[in-house]
mmCIF file of C-alpha atoms and ligand atoms in Angstrom:
data_model
loop_
_atom_site.group_PDB
_atom_site.id
_atom_site.type_symbol
_atom_site.label_atom_id
_atom_site.label_comp_id
_atom_site.label_asym_id
_atom_site.label_seq_id
_atom_site.Cartn_x
_atom_site.Cartn_y
_atom_site.Cartn_z
ATOM 1 C CA MET Y 1159 -0.327 -0.178 -0.123
ATOM 2 C CA ARG Y 1160 1.362 3.082 -0.984
ATOM 3 C CA ARG Y 1161 1.255 6.190 1.136
ATOM 4 C CA TYR Y 1162 -0.268 9.263 -0.040
ATOM 5 C CA LEU Y 1163 1.424 12.510 -0.275
ATOM 6 C CA ALA Y 1164 -0.559 15.706 0.365
ATOM 7 C CA ALA Y 1165 1.595 18.963 -1.121
ATOM 8 C CA GLY Y 1166 0.950 22.255 -1.427
ATOM 9 C CA ASN Y 1167 2.499 24.430 -4.277
ATOM 10 C CA TRP Y 1168 2.036 27.975 -2.791
ATOM 11 C CA LYS Y 1169 3.477 29.347 -6.459
ATOM 12 C CA LEU Y 1170 4.212 32.951 -5.964
ATOM 13 C CA ASN Y 1171 2.332 33.528 -2.653
ATOM 14 C CA MET Y 1172 3.057 33.830 0.807
ATOM 15 C CA GLY Y 1173 6.106 36.081 1.642
ATOM 16 C CA PRO Y 1174 8.153 35.185 4.814
ATOM 17 C CA ALA Y 1175 5.796 36.598 7.400
ATOM 18 C CA GLU Y 1176 2.418 35.335 6.044
ATOM 19 C CA ALA Y 1177 3.947 31.825 4.909
ATOM 20 C CA VAL Y 1178 5.174 31.386 9.047
ATOM 21 C CA THR Y 1179 1.073 31.751 9.923
ATOM 22 C CA LEU Y 1180 -0.281 29.557 7.266
ATOM 23 C CA ALA Y 1181 2.784 26.408 8.057
ATOM 24 C CA ARG Y 1182 1.777 27.595 11.861
ATOM 25 C CA LYS Y 1183 -1.845 26.712 10.904
ATOM 26 C CA ILE Y 1184 -1.154 23.463 9.605
ATOM 27 C CA SER Y 1185 1.345 21.856 11.588
ATOM 28 C CA MET Y 1186 -1.238 22.653 14.409
ATOM 29 C CA GLY Y 1187 -4.008 21.378 12.240
ATOM 30 C CA VAL Y 1188 -2.421 17.974 11.361
ATOM 31 C CA LEU Y 1189 -1.276 17.154 15.486
ATOM 32 C CA GLY Y 1190 -4.319 14.932 16.259
ATOM 33 C CA MET Y 1191 -4.683 13.272 12.944
ATOM 34 C CA ASP Y 1192 -2.692 9.982 13.189
ATOM 35 C CA LEU Y 1193 -1.467 10.590 9.549
ATOM 36 C CA ARG Y 1194 -1.387 7.809 7.130
ATOM 37 C CA GLY Y 1195 0.815 9.624 4.362
ATOM 38 C CA GLU Y 1196 2.933 12.563 4.040
ATOM 39 C CA VAL Y 1197 2.163 16.519 3.751
ATOM 40 C CA LEU Y 1198 4.493 18.920 2.383
ATOM 41 C CA VAL Y 1199 4.182 22.557 1.848
ATOM 42 C CA CYS Y 1200 6.091 24.631 -1.026
ATOM 43 C CA PRO Y 1201 6.649 27.816 -0.290
ATOM 44 C CA PRO Y 1202 8.384 30.612 -2.289
ATOM 45 C CA PHE Y 1203 12.261 30.681 -1.889
ATOM 46 C CA VAL Y 1204 12.451 33.613 0.505
ATOM 47 C CA SER Y 1205 10.092 32.031 3.286
ATOM 48 C CA ILE Y 1206 12.259 28.899 3.168
ATOM 49 C CA PRO Y 1207 14.035 29.193 6.421
ATOM 50 C CA ALA Y 1208 11.476 30.447 8.002
ATOM 51 C CA VAL Y 1209 9.072 27.470 7.344
ATOM 52 C CA ALA Y 1210 11.761 25.732 7.419
ATOM 53 C CA ASP Y 1211 11.856 26.599 11.333
ATOM 54 C CA VAL Y 1212 8.319 26.746 12.403
ATOM 55 C CA LEU Y 1213 7.755 22.752 10.817
ATOM 56 C CA GLU Y 1214 11.565 21.672 12.457
ATOM 57 C CA ASP Y 1215 9.380 19.909 15.448
ATOM 58 C CA SER Y 1216 6.510 19.097 12.464
ATOM 59 C CA VAL Y 1217 5.416 15.924 11.085
ATOM 60 C CA VAL Y 1218 4.820 18.587 7.789
ATOM 61 C CA HIS Y 1219 7.379 18.587 5.772
ATOM 62 C CA CYS Y 1220 8.909 21.782 3.916
ATOM 63 C CA GLY Y 1221 10.149 21.648 -0.232
ATOM 64 C CA ALA Y 1222 10.837 24.311 -3.081
ATOM 65 C CA GLN Y 1223 9.214 25.022 -5.996
ATOM 66 C CA THR Y 1224 11.848 24.544 -8.679
ATOM 67 C CA CYS Y 1225 16.100 24.406 -8.767
ATOM 68 C CA ALA Y 1226 18.575 25.652 -10.364
ATOM 69 C CA ASN Y 1227 20.582 23.380 -12.740
ATOM 70 C CA ASP Y 1228 23.894 23.524 -11.834
ATOM 71 C CA ALA Y 1229 25.455 23.061 -8.315
ATOM 72 C CA ALA Y 1230 27.159 25.862 -8.475
ATOM 73 C CA GLY Y 1231 29.065 28.386 -10.761
ATOM 74 C CA ALA Y 1232 27.986 31.562 -12.368
ATOM 75 C CA HIS Y 1233 24.523 31.462 -12.554
ATOM 76 C CA THR Y 1234 22.719 34.502 -11.399
ATOM 77 C CA GLY Y 1235 19.751 34.262 -10.034
ATOM 78 C CA GLU Y 1236 19.535 30.687 -9.407
ATOM 79 C CA VAL Y 1237 19.424 28.345 -6.496
ATOM 80 C CA ALA Y 1238 20.775 25.224 -5.700
ATOM 81 C CA ALA Y 1239 19.368 22.080 -4.558
ATOM 82 C CA SER Y 1240 22.221 21.572 -2.116
ATOM 83 C CA MET Y 1241 21.298 24.982 -1.174
ATOM 84 C CA LEU Y 1242 17.596 24.330 -0.814
ATOM 85 C CA ALA Y 1243 18.914 21.233 1.314
ATOM 86 C CA GLU Y 1244 21.161 23.027 3.969
ATOM 87 C CA VAL Y 1245 17.892 25.208 4.939
ATOM 88 C CA GLY Y 1246 15.620 22.151 5.405
ATOM 89 C CA CYS Y 1247 14.131 21.121 2.399
ATOM 90 C CA SER Y 1248 13.069 17.531 1.772
ATOM 91 C CA HIS Y 1249 11.366 17.903 -1.680
ATOM 92 C CA VAL Y 1250 11.776 20.321 -4.729
ATOM 93 C CA ILE Y 1251 8.613 20.479 -7.487
ATOM 94 C CA VAL Y 1252 10.130 20.204 -11.371
ATOM 95 C CA ALA Y 1253 8.378 20.363 -14.225
ATOM 96 C CA HIS Y 1254 5.907 22.777 -13.048
ATOM 97 C CA SER Y 1255 3.590 23.660 -16.308
ATOM 98 C CA GLU Y 1256 3.924 27.034 -15.427
ATOM 99 C CA ARG Y 1257 7.779 26.836 -15.504
ATOM 100 C CA ARG Y 1258 7.527 24.634 -18.839
ATOM 101 C CA THR Y 1259 5.197 27.749 -20.202
ATOM 102 C CA ASP Y 1260 6.534 30.428 -18.619
ATOM 103 C CA GLN Y 1261 10.307 30.013 -17.745
ATOM 104 C CA ARG Y 1262 10.751 27.723 -21.316
ATOM 105 C CA GLU Y 1263 12.605 24.648 -19.243
ATOM 106 C CA SER Y 1264 12.404 21.536 -21.525
ATOM 107 C CA ASP Y 1265 13.330 18.099 -20.911
ATOM 108 C CA ASP Y 1266 16.873 18.787 -21.003
ATOM 109 C CA ASP Y 1267 16.626 21.225 -17.589
ATOM 110 C CA PHE Y 1268 14.298 18.376 -16.231
ATOM 111 C CA VAL Y 1269 16.751 15.774 -16.465
ATOM 112 C CA ALA Y 1270 19.786 18.446 -14.668
ATOM 113 C CA LYS Y 1271 17.482 19.616 -12.062
ATOM 114 C CA ILE Y 1272 16.286 16.406 -10.942
ATOM 115 C CA GLU Y 1273 19.478 15.196 -10.777
ATOM 116 C CA GLN Y 1274 20.884 18.078 -8.297
ATOM 117 C CA VAL Y 1275 17.636 16.945 -6.067
ATOM 118 C CA HIS Y 1276 19.155 13.731 -5.877
ATOM 119 C CA ASP Y 1277 23.082 14.781 -5.702
ATOM 120 C CA ALA Y 1278 21.344 16.692 -2.589
ATOM 121 C CA GLY Y 1279 19.857 13.850 -0.958
ATOM 122 C CA LEU Y 1280 16.913 15.439 -1.499
ATOM 123 C CA ILE Y 1281 12.857 13.795 -3.569
ATOM 124 C CA ALA Y 1282 11.684 15.159 -6.859
ATOM 125 C CA VAL Y 1283 8.285 15.810 -7.568
ATOM 126 C CA PHE Y 1284 8.018 15.604 -11.670
ATOM 127 C CA CYS Y 1285 4.977 17.506 -13.147
ATOM 128 C CA TYR Y 1286 3.440 16.553 -16.723
ATOM 129 C CA GLY Y 1287 0.499 16.366 -18.188
ATOM 130 C CA GLU Y 1288 -1.559 17.693 -21.325
ATOM 131 C CA GLN Y 1289 -2.898 20.783 -22.271
ATOM 132 C CA LEU Y 1290 -6.768 21.356 -23.090
ATOM 133 C CA GLU Y 1291 -6.389 20.905 -27.119
ATOM 134 C CA ASP Y 1292 -3.885 17.892 -26.689
ATOM 135 C CA ARG Y 1293 -7.308 16.303 -24.638
ATOM 136 C CA LYS Y 1294 -9.999 17.783 -27.030
ATOM 137 C CA ALA Y 1295 -7.842 16.148 -29.916
ATOM 138 C CA GLY Y 1296 -7.528 12.889 -28.217
ATOM 139 C CA ARG Y 1297 -3.368 13.342 -27.766
ATOM 140 C CA ALA Y 1298 -3.751 13.471 -24.157
ATOM 141 C CA ALA Y 1299 -1.837 9.576 -23.832
ATOM 142 C CA ASP Y 1300 0.669 10.196 -26.041
ATOM 143 C CA VAL Y 1301 1.686 13.709 -24.515
ATOM 144 C CA VAL Y 1302 2.043 11.757 -21.158
ATOM 145 C CA ARG Y 1303 4.010 9.343 -22.806
ATOM 146 C CA ALA Y 1304 6.355 11.811 -24.557
ATOM 147 C CA HIS Y 1305 6.522 14.140 -20.693
ATOM 148 C CA LEU Y 1306 7.633 10.689 -18.686
ATOM 149 C CA GLU Y 1307 9.868 9.561 -21.345
ATOM 150 C CA GLY Y 1308 11.377 13.068 -22.200
ATOM 151 C CA VAL Y 1309 12.874 12.505 -18.961
ATOM 152 C CA LEU Y 1310 12.708 9.037 -17.003
ATOM 153 C CA PRO Y 1311 15.125 7.015 -18.486
ATOM 154 C CA ARG Y 1312 17.556 10.053 -18.366
ATOM 155 C CA LEU Y 1313 17.498 9.763 -14.522
ATOM 156 C CA THR Y 1314 20.090 7.855 -12.962
ATOM 157 C CA ARG Y 1315 18.891 7.582 -9.060
ATOM 158 C CA ALA Y 1316 15.302 7.173 -10.028
ATOM 159 C CA LYS Y 1317 13.542 5.078 -7.312
ATOM 160 C CA ALA Y 1318 10.695 5.316 -5.712
ATOM 161 C CA ASP Y 1319 11.819 6.721 -3.243
ATOM 162 C CA THR Y 1320 13.541 9.470 -4.139
ATOM 163 C CA LEU Y 1321 10.959 10.532 -6.901
ATOM 164 C CA VAL Y 1322 6.941 11.377 -6.876
ATOM 165 C CA LEU Y 1323 5.163 11.765 -10.392
ATOM 166 C CA ALA Y 1324 3.003 14.514 -10.334
ATOM 167 C CA TYR Y 1325 -0.549 14.192 -13.300
ATOM 168 C CA GLU Y 1326 -1.487 17.926 -13.713
ATOM 169 C CA PRO Y 1327 -3.786 18.346 -16.700
ATOM 170 C CA VAL Y 1328 -2.849 21.934 -17.336
ATOM 171 C CA TRP Y 1329 -6.629 22.769 -18.092
ATOM 172 C CA ALA Y 1330 -7.680 21.922 -14.376
ATOM 173 C CA ILE Y 1331 -4.861 23.922 -13.162
ATOM 174 C CA GLY Y 1332 -6.259 27.094 -11.475
ATOM 175 C CA THR Y 1333 -9.548 26.627 -13.562
ATOM 176 C CA GLY Y 1334 -11.689 24.873 -10.707
ATOM 177 C CA GLU Y 1335 -12.031 22.068 -13.427
ATOM 178 C CA THR Y 1336 -11.421 19.300 -12.246
ATOM 179 C CA ALA Y 1337 -10.716 15.608 -13.876
ATOM 180 C CA THR Y 1338 -13.274 13.357 -12.926
ATOM 181 C CA PRO Y 1339 -11.694 10.658 -10.688
ATOM 182 C CA ASP Y 1340 -12.212 8.026 -13.912
ATOM 183 C CA GLN Y 1341 -10.188 10.727 -16.311
ATOM 184 C CA ALA Y 1342 -7.575 11.263 -13.511
ATOM 185 C CA GLN Y 1343 -6.882 7.418 -13.148
ATOM 186 C CA GLU Y 1344 -6.931 6.543 -16.467
ATOM 187 C CA ILE Y 1345 -4.235 8.746 -17.040
ATOM 188 C CA HIS Y 1346 -2.757 7.355 -13.665
ATOM 189 C CA ALA Y 1347 -2.684 3.360 -14.743
ATOM 190 C CA LEU Y 1348 -1.171 5.036 -17.982
ATOM 191 C CA SER Y 1349 1.813 6.298 -16.347
ATOM 192 C CA ARG Y 1350 2.576 3.473 -13.844
ATOM 193 C CA GLU Y 1351 2.653 0.888 -17.274
ATOM 194 C CA ILE Y 1352 4.764 3.594 -18.900
ATOM 195 C CA THR Y 1353 6.833 4.054 -15.016
ATOM 196 C CA ALA Y 1354 7.073 0.287 -15.458
ATOM 197 C CA GLY Y 1355 8.362 -0.602 -18.906
ATOM 198 C CA LEU Y 1356 11.120 3.235 -17.910
ATOM 199 C CA LEU Y 1357 12.641 2.154 -14.421
ATOM 200 C CA GLY Y 1358 11.014 -1.664 -13.943
ATOM 201 C CA PRO Y 1359 7.713 -2.642 -12.531
ATOM 202 C CA GLY Y 1360 8.675 -2.932 -9.038
ATOM 203 C CA VAL Y 1361 9.700 0.910 -8.756
ATOM 204 C CA ALA Y 1362 6.538 1.401 -10.491
ATOM 205 C CA ASP Y 1363 4.576 0.110 -8.265
ATOM 206 C CA ARG Y 1364 6.125 1.366 -5.350
ATOM 207 C CA MET Y 1365 6.030 5.029 -7.183
ATOM 208 C CA ARG Y 1366 3.747 7.595 -5.626
ATOM 209 C CA ILE Y 1367 1.695 9.853 -8.678
ATOM 210 C CA LEU Y 1368 -0.269 12.578 -7.203
ATOM 211 C CA TYR Y 1369 -2.659 14.137 -9.119
ATOM 212 C CA GLY Y 1370 -3.263 18.029 -9.159
ATOM 213 C CA GLY Y 1371 -5.431 20.348 -10.684
ATOM 214 C CA SER Y 1372 -8.374 22.328 -8.412
ATOM 215 C CA VAL Y 1373 -7.995 19.550 -6.140
ATOM 216 C CA LYS Y 1374 -10.680 20.947 -3.526
ATOM 217 C CA PRO Y 1375 -11.863 19.650 0.334
ATOM 218 C CA ASP Y 1376 -15.006 18.326 -1.785
ATOM 219 C CA ASN Y 1377 -13.138 16.359 -3.997
ATOM 220 C CA ALA Y 1378 -9.890 15.231 -2.295
ATOM 221 C CA GLU Y 1379 -11.229 11.601 -0.860
ATOM 222 C CA GLU Y 1380 -12.912 10.703 -3.980
ATOM 223 C CA LEU Y 1381 -9.961 11.453 -6.716
ATOM 224 C CA PHE Y 1382 -7.574 10.008 -4.065
ATOM 225 C CA SER Y 1383 -9.717 6.595 -3.056
ATOM 226 C CA MET Y 1384 -9.014 6.030 -6.914
ATOM 227 C CA GLU Y 1385 -6.461 3.029 -7.250
ATOM 228 C CA ASP Y 1386 -3.417 4.593 -8.560
ATOM 229 C CA ILE Y 1387 -3.719 8.084 -7.346
ATOM 230 C CA ASP Y 1388 -1.860 8.663 -4.154
ATOM 231 C CA GLY Y 1389 -2.498 11.309 -2.862
ATOM 232 C CA GLY Y 1390 -2.066 15.422 -4.384
ATOM 233 C CA LEU Y 1391 -0.126 18.488 -5.967
ATOM 234 C CA VAL Y 1392 -2.536 21.248 -4.439
ATOM 235 C CA GLY Y 1393 -2.322 24.677 -5.398
ATOM 236 C CA GLY Y 1394 -4.980 27.689 -4.473
ATOM 237 C CA ALA Y 1395 -6.450 25.121 -1.658
ATOM 238 C CA SER Y 1396 -3.256 25.117 0.125
ATOM 239 C CA LEU Y 1397 -2.885 28.758 0.778
ATOM 240 C CA LYS Y 1398 -5.765 28.555 2.700
ATOM 241 C CA ALA Y 1399 -4.773 26.078 5.993
ATOM 242 C CA ASP Y 1400 -8.556 24.705 6.704
ATOM 243 C CA ASP Y 1401 -8.557 24.389 2.622
ATOM 244 C CA PHE Y 1402 -5.317 22.488 2.832
ATOM 245 C CA LEU Y 1403 -6.138 20.654 5.776
ATOM 246 C CA GLY Y 1404 -9.906 19.165 4.814
ATOM 247 C CA ILE Y 1405 -8.118 17.982 1.549
ATOM 248 C CA ILE Y 1406 -5.724 16.021 4.406
ATOM 249 C CA ARG Y 1407 -8.670 14.648 6.373
ATOM 250 C CA GLY Y 1408 -9.915 13.632 2.790
ATOM 251 C CA ALA Y 1409 -6.452 11.547 1.840
ATOM 252 C CA GLN Y 1410 -6.729 10.190 5.624
ATOM 253 C CA ALA Y 1411 -10.292 9.126 4.750
ATOM 254 C CA ALA Y 1412 -9.100 7.463 1.345
ATOM 255 C CA ALA Y 1413 -6.431 5.567 3.250
ATOM 256 C CA GLY Y 1414 -9.379 3.878 5.542
ATOM 257 C CA ALA Y 1415 -8.688 6.243 8.424
HETATM 258 P P1 PGA B 285 -4.034 24.208 -8.920
HETATM 259 O O1 PGA B 285 -2.927 24.336 -8.991
HETATM 260 O O2 PGA B 285 -5.034 23.342 -7.253
HETATM 261 O O3 PGA B 285 -4.344 25.598 -7.995
HETATM 262 O O4 PGA B 285 -5.262 23.769 -9.785
HETATM 263 C C1 PGA B 285 -1.964 23.069 -8.819
HETATM 264 C C2 PGA B 285 -1.094 23.275 -9.052
HETATM 265 O O5 PGA B 285 -0.838 23.857 -10.436
HETATM 266 O O6 PGA B 285 0.149 22.763 -8.979
#
């Protein structure tokens, strides 16, 4: 049985003061829960040290939203995975669709970043998923296959405990539109099958595959109850403690708690 991961991606929100308040509320909220999985929050870089500090004695993990392709050197504006490890991060999100679009990051970047994450001893959360026009044209499965095949075989240390996959159909991100549990399950099962071919069936069976795209307290349990959905990567609803805690309760219920 795979343990769920409920991950909050705070994106470009929550400076240090607000971030600390939100992190405190979340860590207090999970206190009484007998967690059947893991909880992660990913603040913007400048808020990470303060949040990691607040979460030091909490079961809630702190992560980052991206990292540099390189370990060090002349790369203005970048932050290395080893620096994120130093300030208390356990996970780094890589290849979010907003970075694919806004920063034009490519498979080469994702491979370099995930290798850096693994060099630093951290866990990578690798995002992938189709655009609306791909889905309408019946190409969702092809895009998912291309995203996974473009990166996974080139990784040197991709294991079930160093890599988490996050399927995020771009048309469901921040739109209020959610893939139905069946639509999501279909792509998750396909993702696991593709991963089995690339990394071996044992790794694929144990690897967590998160769903992302308008996850909310009222749809979390149903989504996370699907066989191949092992938690969620949550944007908007992770910015309010009550909503994120509601999603964690959904994950708990789906895990039989
Ligand atoms: P959303 O974002 O929950 O606001 O749709 C998800 C994500 O981008 O990770």
